[in-house]
Amino acid sequence: MLNLTDMQTIRSIAKRHSFSFSKGLGQNFLIDPAVCPAIAEYGIPHNGCAALEVGPGFGVLTQQLAQYAEKVTAVEIDHRLQSVLQETLGEFSNTNIVWGDILKLDLKQLFAEQFGDLPVAFCANLPYYITSPILMHLLESEVSFVSMTVMVQKEAADRLCAQVGSRAAGAVTVAVQLRGQAEYLMDVPRDSFYPAPNVDSAVIRITPHETPLCASEEIEPLLKMVKAGFAQRRKTAMNALSAGLGCSKPLLSEAFGQCGLAETVRFEQLDMQTLLTLSRTITGLSSQS
Ligand code: SAM
């Protein structure tokens, strides 16, 4: 197995395949030998599990996943990596690359074609420029993951794992935690990558709730409310929702009253259960008016 955390090996692969790192595609590859085995161990919970990876790069994480998972399918947008991955993953017969943009792929079809009935774990060192879009694409698709273990920018990790109802939370925190439990697993400093980015990173894991927190048709109005509420954090929740949802103040006043909320409360103070109740109440009152 080629040692893809060794700088000499990386430089020689890049030279032989005339490969230059693309900043625009978020190509910061892992060179700390301890990190990929840890992601694979955290990410693949049991034997007989398949893995979906986004952005294999030179294949440093893919090699580790291939040792834990029954099968690994990695989606890569950069076709220049074709000959590199043929070389670095050649010996792993349980790996397969799908070329394309993960955001444009139909995941239901991909799952049917690649995984059949196997349970699937998602593991990736995500390209940071599209961390939230990728997570939302995966969470909103009608496919199920046993878990999602991802490397993201440290600030994104803090936000994704923040307590809903605290200052550190945002709309993406609610969107993710509505569907699963988010855990902060480990810090990964910037010098663990080549080229080194300007930010530190962290690995987090999202485990889908066994029992959904709400019905699927409740998600859209809830997320609409959450986006409106967090868009104007400095305002009171009532003013932010009135501006963002276009709801009348009397309707919101009635909804806040029914939920036992003070009209001065700020949106970031509302926990998940309160958000769900408030969204249901606003939806109910809006349909009556
Ligand atoms: N897994 C490798 C590692 O850990 O060293 C590389 C990770 S690097 C942070 C991100 C990878 O995602 C790059 O290989 C990049 O080309 C790929 N990528 C960027 N945008 C993508 C997209 N929309 N769909 C699929 N892959 C993408």
Short mmCIF file of C-alpha atoms and ligand atoms in Angstrom, two decimals:
data_model
loop_
_atom_site.label_atom_id
_atom_site.label_comp_id
_atom_site.label_asym_id
_atom_site.label_seq_id
_atom_site.Cartn_x
_atom_site.Cartn_y
_atom_site.Cartn_z
CA MET A 1 0.00 0.00 0.00
CA LEU A 2 1.42 3.40 -0.97
CA ASN A 3 2.01 5.62 2.04
CA LEU A 4 -0.11 8.64 1.10
CA THR A 5 0.79 10.56 4.25
CA ASP A 6 4.46 10.63 3.26
CA MET A 7 5.41 13.97 1.68
CA GLN A 8 7.96 12.44 -0.68
CA THR A 9 5.35 9.98 -1.99
CA ILE A 10 2.79 12.78 -2.41
CA ARG A 11 5.23 14.98 -4.30
CA SER A 12 6.32 12.12 -6.53
CA ILE A 13 2.69 11.16 -7.36
CA ALA A 14 1.83 14.79 -8.11
CA LYS A 15 4.89 15.09 -10.36
CA ARG A 16 4.36 11.82 -12.23
CA HIS A 17 0.69 12.64 -12.93
CA SER A 18 1.31 16.38 -13.54
CA PHE A 19 -1.18 17.14 -10.79
CA SER A 20 -1.46 20.58 -9.18
CA PHE A 21 -3.66 21.18 -6.13
CA SER A 22 -6.83 23.17 -6.76
CA LYS A 23 -7.73 25.69 -4.06
CA GLY A 24 -11.13 26.17 -5.68
CA LEU A 25 -12.00 22.48 -5.16
CA GLY A 26 -10.85 22.55 -1.53
CA GLN A 27 -7.94 20.19 -2.20
CA ASN A 28 -6.16 20.03 1.15
CA PHE A 29 -5.08 16.42 1.54
CA LEU A 30 -4.51 14.69 4.88
CA ILE A 31 -0.88 13.94 5.76
CA ASP A 32 -1.19 13.09 9.47
CA PRO A 33 -0.92 9.28 9.56
CA ALA A 34 -3.12 9.00 12.66
CA VAL A 35 -6.19 10.79 11.33
CA CYS A 36 -7.54 8.57 8.51
CA PRO A 37 -7.39 5.34 10.55
CA ALA A 38 -9.27 7.17 13.34
CA ILE A 39 -11.97 8.43 10.92
CA ALA A 40 -12.38 4.90 9.51
CA GLU A 41 -12.61 3.39 12.99
CA TYR A 42 -15.15 5.98 14.19
CA GLY A 43 -17.01 5.95 10.91
CA ILE A 44 -17.49 2.26 10.10
CA PRO A 45 -19.46 0.93 13.04
CA HIS A 46 -19.55 -2.79 12.22
CA ASN A 47 -18.58 -5.50 9.74
CA GLY A 48 -20.70 -5.77 6.64
CA CYS A 49 -21.09 -2.01 6.32
CA ALA A 50 -20.42 -0.12 3.09
CA ALA A 51 -18.91 3.37 2.95
CA LEU A 52 -19.71 6.39 0.81
CA GLU A 53 -16.91 8.96 0.60
CA VAL A 54 -16.95 12.36 -1.07
CA GLY A 55 -13.69 13.64 -2.49
CA PRO A 56 -11.10 10.84 -2.25
CA GLY A 57 -8.29 13.12 -3.51
CA PHE A 58 -5.23 10.84 -3.72
CA GLY A 59 -7.16 8.16 -1.79
CA VAL A 60 -5.58 8.47 1.66
CA LEU A 61 -8.87 8.01 3.53
CA THR A 62 -10.27 5.62 0.91
CA GLN A 63 -7.39 3.20 1.60
CA GLN A 64 -8.31 3.11 5.29
CA LEU A 65 -12.05 2.80 4.64
CA ALA A 66 -11.34 -0.12 2.29
CA GLN A 67 -9.82 -2.01 5.22
CA TYR A 68 -12.88 -1.60 7.44
CA ALA A 69 -15.80 -1.54 5.02
CA GLU A 70 -17.27 -4.25 2.82
CA LYS A 71 -17.26 -1.85 -0.11
CA VAL A 72 -16.25 1.80 -0.61
CA THR A 73 -17.72 4.09 -3.23
CA ALA A 74 -16.06 7.49 -3.50
CA VAL A 75 -17.48 10.40 -5.50
CA GLU A 76 -14.85 12.72 -6.99
CA ILE A 77 -15.43 15.78 -9.15
CA ASP A 78 -11.84 16.25 -10.39
CA HIS A 79 -11.22 14.00 -13.40
CA ARG A 80 -7.50 14.85 -13.28
CA LEU A 81 -7.31 12.38 -10.36
CA GLN A 82 -8.32 9.41 -12.54
CA SER A 83 -4.82 8.07 -13.21
CA VAL A 84 -3.68 8.87 -9.63
CA LEU A 85 -6.50 6.85 -8.08
CA GLN A 86 -5.93 3.97 -10.48
CA GLU A 87 -2.41 3.79 -9.05
CA THR A 88 -3.13 4.42 -5.35
CA LEU A 89 -6.27 2.26 -5.05
CA GLY A 90 -5.37 -0.40 -7.63
CA GLU A 91 -4.84 -3.09 -4.98
CA PHE A 92 -8.19 -2.46 -3.23
CA SER A 93 -10.73 -4.43 -5.22
CA ASN A 94 -13.59 -3.28 -2.93
CA THR A 95 -13.22 0.39 -3.96
CA ASN A 96 -15.01 2.15 -6.76
CA ILE A 97 -14.91 5.76 -7.94
CA VAL A 98 -17.97 7.59 -9.28
CA TRP A 99 -16.92 10.69 -11.23
CA GLY A 100 -19.11 13.74 -10.74
CA ASP A 101 -20.37 16.49 -8.46
CA ILE A 102 -21.91 15.04 -5.31
CA LEU A 103 -24.45 17.88 -5.22
CA LYS A 104 -25.78 16.87 -8.63
CA LEU A 105 -25.98 13.14 -8.03
CA ASP A 106 -29.26 11.35 -7.43
CA LEU A 107 -28.34 9.58 -4.20
CA LYS A 108 -31.25 7.14 -4.34
CA GLN A 109 -30.04 5.90 -7.70
CA LEU A 110 -26.40 5.86 -6.54
CA PHE A 111 -27.36 3.79 -3.47
CA ALA A 112 -29.36 1.32 -5.55
CA GLU A 113 -26.53 0.91 -8.07
CA GLN A 114 -23.64 0.79 -5.60
CA PHE A 115 -24.85 -0.63 -2.31
CA GLY A 116 -27.96 -2.77 -2.78
CA ASP A 117 -29.10 -3.79 0.72
CA LEU A 118 -25.84 -3.00 2.54
CA PRO A 119 -26.01 -0.49 5.41
CA VAL A 120 -24.02 2.61 4.40
CA ALA A 121 -21.77 4.85 6.49
CA PHE A 122 -20.77 8.24 5.12
CA CYS A 123 -17.14 9.19 5.80
CA ALA A 124 -15.29 12.14 4.27
CA ASN A 125 -12.78 14.90 4.62
CA LEU A 126 -15.17 17.42 3.11
CA PRO A 127 -14.22 20.21 0.70
CA TYR A 128 -14.86 23.17 3.02
CA TYR A 129 -16.36 25.49 0.41
CA ILE A 130 -19.48 23.31 0.27
CA THR A 131 -19.66 21.66 3.71
CA SER A 132 -23.23 22.70 4.51
CA PRO A 133 -24.65 22.07 1.00
CA ILE A 134 -23.18 18.53 1.04
CA LEU A 135 -24.51 17.73 4.52
CA MET A 136 -27.94 19.11 3.62
CA HIS A 137 -27.98 17.20 0.31
CA LEU A 138 -27.23 13.95 2.17
CA LEU A 139 -29.70 14.62 4.97
CA GLU A 140 -32.50 15.66 2.65
CA SER A 141 -32.12 12.79 0.22
CA GLU A 142 -34.32 9.79 0.83
CA VAL A 143 -31.46 7.46 1.65
CA SER A 144 -30.40 6.34 5.09
CA PHE A 145 -26.94 6.33 6.61
CA VAL A 146 -25.91 4.43 9.71
CA SER A 147 -23.75 7.46 10.52
CA MET A 148 -21.97 10.41 8.93
CA THR A 149 -18.39 10.99 10.08
CA VAL A 150 -16.89 14.08 8.53
CA MET A 151 -13.91 16.39 8.78
CA VAL A 152 -15.02 19.99 8.62
CA GLN A 153 -13.59 23.39 9.49
CA LYS A 154 -13.38 23.74 13.30
CA GLU A 155 -15.86 26.65 13.38
CA ALA A 156 -18.34 24.57 11.37
CA ALA A 157 -17.84 21.63 13.77
CA ASP A 158 -18.53 23.90 16.77
CA ARG A 159 -21.69 25.19 15.13
CA LEU A 160 -22.97 21.78 14.00
CA CYS A 161 -22.48 20.29 17.48
CA ALA A 162 -23.74 23.33 19.43
CA GLN A 163 -26.69 23.02 21.76
CA VAL A 164 -29.86 24.22 20.02
CA GLY A 165 -30.98 27.07 22.28
CA SER A 166 -27.46 28.44 22.77
CA ARG A 167 -25.64 31.33 21.12
CA ALA A 168 -23.32 29.03 19.19
CA ALA A 169 -26.21 27.43 17.28
CA GLY A 170 -27.41 28.51 13.83
CA ALA A 171 -29.91 27.41 11.20
CA VAL A 172 -27.60 24.59 10.06
CA THR A 173 -27.38 23.29 13.67
CA VAL A 174 -31.14 22.87 13.77
CA ALA A 175 -31.29 21.39 10.26
CA VAL A 176 -28.70 18.75 11.19
CA GLN A 177 -29.83 18.00 14.75
CA LEU A 178 -33.42 17.65 13.63
CA ARG A 179 -32.28 14.54 11.80
CA GLY A 180 -29.49 13.24 13.99
CA GLN A 181 -27.31 13.57 17.03
CA ALA A 182 -24.05 15.44 16.38
CA GLU A 183 -20.88 14.57 18.32
CA TYR A 184 -17.54 16.37 18.30
CA LEU A 185 -14.88 13.65 18.00
CA MET A 186 -11.43 15.22 17.57
CA ASP A 187 -9.48 18.34 16.66
CA VAL A 188 -7.22 18.22 13.61
CA PRO A 189 -4.71 21.09 13.32
CA ARG A 190 -4.04 22.82 9.99
CA ASP A 191 -0.55 21.30 9.64
CA SER A 192 -2.15 17.86 9.28
CA PHE A 193 -2.93 18.79 5.64
CA TYR A 194 -1.00 19.46 2.46
CA PRO A 195 -1.22 22.16 1.30
CA ALA A 196 -1.99 23.52 4.81
CA PRO A 197 -5.23 25.54 4.88
CA ASN A 198 -5.58 28.77 6.90
CA VAL A 199 -7.96 27.16 9.39
CA ASP A 200 -8.01 24.28 11.85
CA SER A 201 -10.39 21.36 11.45
CA ALA A 202 -12.32 18.83 13.49
CA VAL A 203 -13.99 15.48 12.97
CA ILE A 204 -17.64 15.13 13.92
CA ARG A 205 -20.15 12.31 13.66
CA ILE A 206 -23.89 12.61 13.01
CA THR A 207 -25.99 9.60 13.99
CA PRO A 208 -29.57 9.66 12.68
CA HIS A 209 -32.26 9.63 15.39
CA GLU A 210 -33.85 6.20 15.72
CA THR A 211 -37.25 7.85 16.15
CA PRO A 212 -37.69 11.01 14.03
CA LEU A 213 -38.26 14.17 16.09
CA CYS A 214 -41.13 15.24 13.83
CA ALA A 215 -43.20 14.16 10.84
CA SER A 216 -41.53 14.66 7.46
CA GLU A 217 -44.11 17.27 6.36
CA GLU A 218 -43.22 19.37 9.44
CA ILE A 219 -39.58 19.78 8.41
CA GLU A 220 -40.09 22.36 5.65
CA PRO A 221 -42.11 24.90 7.68
CA LEU A 222 -39.79 24.42 10.64
CA LEU A 223 -36.65 25.09 8.58
CA LYS A 224 -38.31 28.09 6.93
CA MET A 225 -39.04 29.50 10.38
CA VAL A 226 -35.52 28.70 11.59
CA LYS A 227 -33.91 30.48 8.61
CA ALA A 228 -36.08 33.54 9.23
CA GLY A 229 -35.36 33.50 12.97
CA PHE A 230 -31.58 33.23 12.65
CA ALA A 231 -31.38 35.71 9.75
CA GLN A 232 -31.95 38.55 12.22
CA ARG A 233 -30.43 37.35 15.47
CA ARG A 234 -30.24 40.77 17.09
CA LYS A 235 -33.96 41.30 16.90
CA THR A 236 -36.46 39.62 19.20
CA ALA A 237 -37.69 36.28 17.82
CA MET A 238 -41.08 37.85 17.20
CA ASN A 239 -39.71 40.73 15.11
CA ALA A 240 -37.36 38.41 13.20
CA LEU A 241 -40.22 36.03 12.34
CA SER A 242 -42.59 38.82 11.46
CA ALA A 243 -40.03 40.21 8.98
CA GLY A 244 -38.80 36.86 7.64
CA LEU A 245 -42.05 34.89 7.45
CA GLY A 246 -44.33 37.78 6.60
CA CYS A 247 -46.67 36.76 9.47
CA SER A 248 -48.73 39.40 11.23
CA LYS A 249 -47.71 40.48 14.74
CA PRO A 250 -51.13 39.54 16.23
CA LEU A 251 -50.80 36.00 14.84
CA LEU A 252 -47.27 35.66 16.21
CA SER A 253 -48.36 37.16 19.52
CA GLU A 254 -51.08 34.51 19.77
CA ALA A 255 -48.59 31.76 18.83
CA PHE A 256 -45.98 32.93 21.36
CA GLY A 257 -48.71 33.12 24.02
CA GLN A 258 -49.90 29.57 23.28
CA CYS A 259 -46.30 28.32 23.55
CA GLY A 260 -45.71 30.18 26.84
CA LEU A 261 -42.97 32.34 25.30
CA ALA A 262 -42.19 35.93 26.30
CA GLU A 263 -42.46 38.38 23.41
CA THR A 264 -38.93 39.57 24.19
CA VAL A 265 -37.32 36.16 23.72
CA ARG A 266 -34.53 35.87 21.14
CA PHE A 267 -34.60 33.13 18.55
CA GLU A 268 -31.24 31.66 19.63
CA GLN A 269 -32.72 30.99 23.10
CA LEU A 270 -35.29 28.51 21.79
CA ASP A 271 -34.44 24.82 22.18
CA MET A 272 -35.41 22.10 19.71
CA GLN A 273 -38.66 21.12 21.41
CA THR A 274 -39.77 24.77 21.65
CA LEU A 275 -38.91 25.33 17.98
CA LEU A 276 -41.02 22.33 16.99
CA THR A 277 -43.97 23.47 19.11
CA LEU A 278 -43.70 27.06 17.87
CA SER A 279 -43.56 25.97 14.22
CA ARG A 280 -46.61 23.70 14.65
CA THR A 281 -48.51 26.51 16.38
CA ILE A 282 -47.67 29.12 13.71
CA THR A 283 -48.60 26.64 10.95
CA GLY A 284 -51.88 25.84 12.69
CA LEU A 285 -52.84 29.48 13.27
CA SER A 286 -51.81 30.48 9.72
CA SER A 287 -54.07 27.82 8.22
CA GLN A 288 -57.02 29.16 10.24
CA SER A 289 -56.53 32.80 9.26
N1 SAM B 1 -10.03 12.65 0.95
C1 SAM B 1 -8.82 13.36 0.61
C2 SAM B 1 -8.00 13.59 1.85
O1 SAM B 1 -8.57 13.47 2.94
O2 SAM B 1 -6.83 13.90 1.74
C3 SAM B 1 -9.12 14.70 -0.08
C4 SAM B 1 -10.04 15.62 0.66
S1 SAM B 1 -10.06 17.24 -0.03
C5 SAM B 1 -10.39 18.20 1.44
C6 SAM B 1 -11.66 17.38 -0.84
C7 SAM B 1 -11.86 16.55 -2.08
O3 SAM B 1 -13.20 16.76 -2.56
C8 SAM B 1 -10.95 16.87 -3.26
O4 SAM B 1 -10.46 15.67 -3.80
C9 SAM B 1 -11.86 17.58 -4.27
O5 SAM B 1 -11.45 17.43 -5.62
C10 SAM B 1 -13.19 16.90 -3.98
N2 SAM B 1 -14.40 17.70 -4.33
C11 SAM B 1 -14.55 19.04 -4.28
N3 SAM B 1 -15.80 19.38 -4.64
C12 SAM B 1 -16.47 18.23 -4.91
C13 SAM B 1 -17.81 17.93 -5.34
N4 SAM B 1 -18.71 18.91 -5.54
N5 SAM B 1 -18.16 16.63 -5.54
C14 SAM B 1 -17.24 15.64 -5.34
N6 SAM B 1 -15.96 15.86 -4.93
C15 SAM B 1 -15.57 17.13 -4.71
#
